Tab-separated table of C-alpha atoms in Angstrom:
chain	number	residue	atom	x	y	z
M	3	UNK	CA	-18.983	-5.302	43.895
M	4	UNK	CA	-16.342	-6.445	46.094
M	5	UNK	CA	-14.597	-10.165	45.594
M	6	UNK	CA	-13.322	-12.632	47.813
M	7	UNK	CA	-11.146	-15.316	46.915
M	8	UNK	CA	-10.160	-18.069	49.092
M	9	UNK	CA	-7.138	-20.074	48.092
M	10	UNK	CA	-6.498	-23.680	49.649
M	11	UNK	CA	-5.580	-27.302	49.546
M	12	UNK	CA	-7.927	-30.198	51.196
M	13	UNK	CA	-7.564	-33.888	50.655
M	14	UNK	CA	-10.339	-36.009	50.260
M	15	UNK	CA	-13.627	-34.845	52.111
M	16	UNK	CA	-13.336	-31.674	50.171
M	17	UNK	CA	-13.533	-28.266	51.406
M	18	UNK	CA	-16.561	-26.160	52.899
M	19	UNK	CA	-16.651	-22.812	52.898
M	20	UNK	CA	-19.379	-19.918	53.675
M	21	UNK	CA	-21.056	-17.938	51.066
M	22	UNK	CA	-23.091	-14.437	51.670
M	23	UNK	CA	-24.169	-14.476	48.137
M	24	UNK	CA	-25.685	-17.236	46.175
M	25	UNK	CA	-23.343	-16.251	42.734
M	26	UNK	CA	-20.535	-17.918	42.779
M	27	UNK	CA	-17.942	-18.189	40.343
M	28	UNK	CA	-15.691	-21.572	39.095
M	29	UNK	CA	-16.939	-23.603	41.156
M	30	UNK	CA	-19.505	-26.677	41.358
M	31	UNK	CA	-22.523	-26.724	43.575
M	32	UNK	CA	-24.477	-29.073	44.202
M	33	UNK	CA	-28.360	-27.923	43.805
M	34	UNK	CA	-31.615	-28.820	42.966
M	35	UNK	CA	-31.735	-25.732	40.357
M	36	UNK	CA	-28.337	-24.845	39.675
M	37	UNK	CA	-27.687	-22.799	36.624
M	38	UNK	CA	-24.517	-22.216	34.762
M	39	UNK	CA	-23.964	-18.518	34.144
M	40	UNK	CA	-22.096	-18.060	30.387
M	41	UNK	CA	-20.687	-15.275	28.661
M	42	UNK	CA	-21.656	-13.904	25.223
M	43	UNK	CA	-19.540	-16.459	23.341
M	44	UNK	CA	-20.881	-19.166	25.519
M	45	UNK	CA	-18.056	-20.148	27.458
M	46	UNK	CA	-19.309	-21.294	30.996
M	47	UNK	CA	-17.833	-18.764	33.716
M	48	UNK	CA	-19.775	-19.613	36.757
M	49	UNK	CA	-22.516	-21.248	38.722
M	50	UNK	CA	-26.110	-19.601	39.909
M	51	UNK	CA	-28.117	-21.357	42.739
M	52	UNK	CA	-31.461	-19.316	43.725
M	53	UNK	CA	-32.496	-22.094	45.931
M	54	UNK	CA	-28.640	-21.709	48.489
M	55	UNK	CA	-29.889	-19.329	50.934
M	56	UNK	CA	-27.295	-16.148	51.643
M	57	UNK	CA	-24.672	-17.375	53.865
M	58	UNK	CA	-25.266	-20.981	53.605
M	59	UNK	CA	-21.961	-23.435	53.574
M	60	UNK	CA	-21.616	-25.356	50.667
M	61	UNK	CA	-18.874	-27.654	49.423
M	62	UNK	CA	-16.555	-27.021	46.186
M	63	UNK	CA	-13.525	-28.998	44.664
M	64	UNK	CA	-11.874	-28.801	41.455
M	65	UNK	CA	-10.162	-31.864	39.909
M	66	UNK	CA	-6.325	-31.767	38.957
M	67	UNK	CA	-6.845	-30.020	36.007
M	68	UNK	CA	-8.948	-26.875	37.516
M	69	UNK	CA	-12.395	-28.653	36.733
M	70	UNK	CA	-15.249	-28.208	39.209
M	71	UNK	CA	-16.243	-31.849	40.315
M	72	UNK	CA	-17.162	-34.460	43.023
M	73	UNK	CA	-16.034	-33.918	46.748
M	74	UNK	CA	-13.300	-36.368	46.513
M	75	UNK	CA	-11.177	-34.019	44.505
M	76	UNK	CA	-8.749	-30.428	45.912
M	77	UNK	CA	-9.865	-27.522	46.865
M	78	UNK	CA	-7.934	-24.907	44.381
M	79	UNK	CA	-9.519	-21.587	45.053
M	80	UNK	CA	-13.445	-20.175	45.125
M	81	UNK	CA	-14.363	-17.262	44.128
M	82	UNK	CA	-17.447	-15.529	45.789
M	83	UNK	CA	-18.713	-12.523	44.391
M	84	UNK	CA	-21.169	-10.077	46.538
């Protein structure tokens, strides 16, 4: 499994960015089916959205604090996995 992680800073409109894989880690999508993916103690570690096609663009942005939120927040990193 290899990983890519994109680190950056955007202002206001958010940030796009290409996926090749619909799992996608720490981040917030914004999906008609969107799952959250947890691990055995519960604690939310990730995002699953069957319905984002491979290599679709989708936007992400994490609030001051590292949350996944709206698109008027920064960009902080993403985290694809393949």
């Amino acid at each position: 499994m290899s990983k890519l992680i994109i680190s950056a800073l955007a202002l206001a409109m958010g940030f796009s960015v290409p996926i090749n894989h619909s799992y996608v880690q720490n981040v917030a999508i914004y999906s008609s089916s969107t799952e959250t993916i947890t691990d055995e103690d519960g604690e939310i570690f990730g995002v699953y959205a069957p319905d984002i096609p491979d290599n679709a663009v989708v936007w992400v942005t994490y609030d001051t604090m590292g949350t996944p939120t709206r698109l008027d927040d920064i960009v902080i990193d993403l985290e694809v996995i393949e």
